PDB file of C-alpha atoms in Angstrom:
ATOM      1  CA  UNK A 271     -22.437 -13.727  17.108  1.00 75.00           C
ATOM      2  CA  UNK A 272     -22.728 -13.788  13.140  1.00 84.00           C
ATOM      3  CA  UNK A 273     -21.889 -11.100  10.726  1.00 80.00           C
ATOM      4  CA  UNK A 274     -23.213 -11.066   7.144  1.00 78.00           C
ATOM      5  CA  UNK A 275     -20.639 -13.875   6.016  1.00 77.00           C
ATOM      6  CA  UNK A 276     -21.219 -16.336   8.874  1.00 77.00           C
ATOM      7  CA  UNK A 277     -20.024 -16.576  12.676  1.00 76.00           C
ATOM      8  CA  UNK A 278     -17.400 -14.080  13.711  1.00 70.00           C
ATOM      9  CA  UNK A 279     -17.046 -14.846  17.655  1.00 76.00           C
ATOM     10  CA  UNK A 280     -18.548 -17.577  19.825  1.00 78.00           C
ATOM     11  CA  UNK A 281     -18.586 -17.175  24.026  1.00 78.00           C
ATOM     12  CA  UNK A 282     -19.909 -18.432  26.741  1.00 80.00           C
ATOM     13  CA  UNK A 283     -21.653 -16.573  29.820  1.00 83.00           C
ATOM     14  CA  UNK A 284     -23.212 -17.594  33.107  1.00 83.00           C
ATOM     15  CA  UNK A 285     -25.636 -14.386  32.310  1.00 85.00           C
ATOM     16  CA  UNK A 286     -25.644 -14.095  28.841  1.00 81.00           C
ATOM     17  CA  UNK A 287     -28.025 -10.988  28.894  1.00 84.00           C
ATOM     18  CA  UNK A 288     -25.163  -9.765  31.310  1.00 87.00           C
ATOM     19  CA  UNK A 289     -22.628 -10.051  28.500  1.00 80.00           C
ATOM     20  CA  UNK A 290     -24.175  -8.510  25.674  1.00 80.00           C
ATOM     21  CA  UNK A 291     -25.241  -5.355  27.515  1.00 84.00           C
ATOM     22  CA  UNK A 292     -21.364  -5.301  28.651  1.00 81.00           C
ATOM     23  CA  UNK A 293     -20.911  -4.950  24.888  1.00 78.00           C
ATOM     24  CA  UNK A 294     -23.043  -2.007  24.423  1.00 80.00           C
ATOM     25  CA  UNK A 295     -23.208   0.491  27.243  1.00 82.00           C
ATOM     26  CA  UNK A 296     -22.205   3.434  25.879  1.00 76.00           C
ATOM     27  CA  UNK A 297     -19.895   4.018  29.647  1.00 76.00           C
ATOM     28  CA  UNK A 298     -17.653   1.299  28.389  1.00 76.00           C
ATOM     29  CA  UNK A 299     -17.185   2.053  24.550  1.00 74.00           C
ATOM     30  CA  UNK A 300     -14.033   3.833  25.300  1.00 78.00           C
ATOM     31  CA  UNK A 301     -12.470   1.317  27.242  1.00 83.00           C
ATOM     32  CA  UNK A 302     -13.293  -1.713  24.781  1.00 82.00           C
ATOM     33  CA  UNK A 303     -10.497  -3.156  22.969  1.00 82.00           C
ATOM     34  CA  UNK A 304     -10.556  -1.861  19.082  1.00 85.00           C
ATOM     35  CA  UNK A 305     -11.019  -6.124  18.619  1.00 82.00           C
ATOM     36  CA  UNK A 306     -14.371  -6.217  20.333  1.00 81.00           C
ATOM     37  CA  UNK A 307     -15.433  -2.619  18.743  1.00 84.00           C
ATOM     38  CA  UNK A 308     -14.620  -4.059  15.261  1.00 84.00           C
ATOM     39  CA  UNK A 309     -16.840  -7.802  16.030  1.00 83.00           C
ATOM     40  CA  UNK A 310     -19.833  -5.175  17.503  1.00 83.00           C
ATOM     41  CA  UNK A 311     -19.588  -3.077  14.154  1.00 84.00           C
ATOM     42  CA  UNK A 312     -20.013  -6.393  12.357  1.00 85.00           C
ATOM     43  CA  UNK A 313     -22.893  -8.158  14.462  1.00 84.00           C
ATOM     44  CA  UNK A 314     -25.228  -8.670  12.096  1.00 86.00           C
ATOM     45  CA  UNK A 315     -27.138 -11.786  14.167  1.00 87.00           C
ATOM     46  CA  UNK A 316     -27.240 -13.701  17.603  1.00 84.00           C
ATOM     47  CA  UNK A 317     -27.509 -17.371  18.045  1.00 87.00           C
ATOM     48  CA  UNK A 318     -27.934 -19.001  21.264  1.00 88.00           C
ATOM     49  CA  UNK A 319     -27.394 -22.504  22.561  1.00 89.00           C
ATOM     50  CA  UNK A 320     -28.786 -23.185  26.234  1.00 89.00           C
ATOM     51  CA  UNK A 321     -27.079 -25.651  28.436  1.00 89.00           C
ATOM     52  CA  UNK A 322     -27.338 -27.596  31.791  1.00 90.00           C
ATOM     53  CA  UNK A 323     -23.775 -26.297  33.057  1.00 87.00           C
ATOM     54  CA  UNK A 324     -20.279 -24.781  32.699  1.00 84.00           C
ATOM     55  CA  UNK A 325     -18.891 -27.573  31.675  1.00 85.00           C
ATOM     56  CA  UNK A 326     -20.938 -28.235  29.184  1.00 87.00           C
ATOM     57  CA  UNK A 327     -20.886 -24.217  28.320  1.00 86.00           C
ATOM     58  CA  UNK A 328     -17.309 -25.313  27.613  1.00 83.00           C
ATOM     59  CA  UNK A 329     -16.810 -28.104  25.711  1.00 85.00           C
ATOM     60  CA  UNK A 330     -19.762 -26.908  23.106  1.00 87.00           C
ATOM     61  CA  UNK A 331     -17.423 -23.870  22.657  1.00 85.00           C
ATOM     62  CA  UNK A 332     -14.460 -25.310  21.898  1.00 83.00           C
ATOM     63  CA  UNK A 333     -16.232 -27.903  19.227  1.00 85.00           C
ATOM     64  CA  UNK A 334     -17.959 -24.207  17.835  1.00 86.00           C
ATOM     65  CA  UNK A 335     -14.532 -22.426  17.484  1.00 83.00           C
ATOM     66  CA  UNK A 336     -13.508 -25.493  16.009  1.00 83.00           C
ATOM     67  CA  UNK A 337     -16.082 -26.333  13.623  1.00 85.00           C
ATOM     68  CA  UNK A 338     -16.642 -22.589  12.369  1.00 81.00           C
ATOM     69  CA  UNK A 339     -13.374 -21.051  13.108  1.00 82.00           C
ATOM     70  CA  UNK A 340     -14.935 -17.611  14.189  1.00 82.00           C
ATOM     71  CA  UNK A 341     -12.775 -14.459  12.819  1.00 77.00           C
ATOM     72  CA  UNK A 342     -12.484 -13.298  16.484  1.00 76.00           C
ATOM     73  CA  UNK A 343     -11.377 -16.559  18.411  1.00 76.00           C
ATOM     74  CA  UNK A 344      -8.035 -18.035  18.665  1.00 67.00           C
ATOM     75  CA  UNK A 345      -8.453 -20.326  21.347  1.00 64.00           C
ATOM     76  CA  UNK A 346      -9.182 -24.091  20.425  1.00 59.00           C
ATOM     77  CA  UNK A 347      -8.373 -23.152  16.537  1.00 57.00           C
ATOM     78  CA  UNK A 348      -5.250 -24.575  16.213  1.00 59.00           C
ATOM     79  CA  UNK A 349      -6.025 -28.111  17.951  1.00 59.00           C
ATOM     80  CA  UNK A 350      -2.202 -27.418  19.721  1.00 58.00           C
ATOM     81  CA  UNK A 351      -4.201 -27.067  23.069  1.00 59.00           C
ATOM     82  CA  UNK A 352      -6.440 -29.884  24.116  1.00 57.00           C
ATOM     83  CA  UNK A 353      -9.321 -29.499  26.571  1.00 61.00           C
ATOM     84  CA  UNK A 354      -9.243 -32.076  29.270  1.00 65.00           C
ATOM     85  CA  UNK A 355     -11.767 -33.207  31.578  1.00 65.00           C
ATOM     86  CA  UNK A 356     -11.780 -34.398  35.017  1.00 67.00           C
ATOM     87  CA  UNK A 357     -13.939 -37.042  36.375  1.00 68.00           C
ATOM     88  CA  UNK A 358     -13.333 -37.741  40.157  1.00 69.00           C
ATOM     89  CA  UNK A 359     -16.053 -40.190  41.397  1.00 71.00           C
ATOM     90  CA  UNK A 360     -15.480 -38.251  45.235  1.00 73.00           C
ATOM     91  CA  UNK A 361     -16.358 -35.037  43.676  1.00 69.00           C
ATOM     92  CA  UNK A 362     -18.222 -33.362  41.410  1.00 62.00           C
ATOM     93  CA  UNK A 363     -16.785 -32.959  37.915  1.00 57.00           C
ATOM     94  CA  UNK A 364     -14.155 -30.309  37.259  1.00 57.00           C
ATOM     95  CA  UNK A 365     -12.764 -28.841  33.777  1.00 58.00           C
ATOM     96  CA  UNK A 366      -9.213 -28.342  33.461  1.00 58.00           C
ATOM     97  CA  UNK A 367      -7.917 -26.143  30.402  1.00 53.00           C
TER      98      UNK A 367
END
């Protein structure tokens, strides 16, 4: 999500229509925390980014929140936590935060 100065908040979602409705529905504007009302006040713009799974979903994020440093993210700004990943030939890859 952008506002008028740039990105403000970057996610990821399995149904990414899904999410942003969540955002809007007037049923839940009550019950939003005053940090997500603020970032939908500011939405100015979407930008979207498809990929080929979660994993992937992930590790773009964290290079995102790094590279723009989004107003409304605080994980993966401070490089203090490091995202690992998993390869185990038996199974199928796993992401460990």
């Amino acid at each position: 999500m952008k506002d008028r100065l740039g990105a403000s908040s970057t996610s990821q979602a399995r149904s990414l229509k899904k999410r942003v409705a969540s955002y809007f529905q007037r049923a839940r504007a009550s019950t939003l925390h005053p940090k997500i009302r603020a970032l939908i006040g500011m939405i100015a713009d979407f930008d979207t980014i498809e990929v080929k799974s979660e994993p992937e979903a992930l590790l773009l994020e964290g290079r995102l929140i790094k590279q723009w440093r989004p107003r409304y993210n605080t994980d993966f700004t401070d490089d203090k936590r490091f995202l690992l990943v998993r390869v185990d030939p038996a199974r199928s890859c796993r992401v460990s935060a």
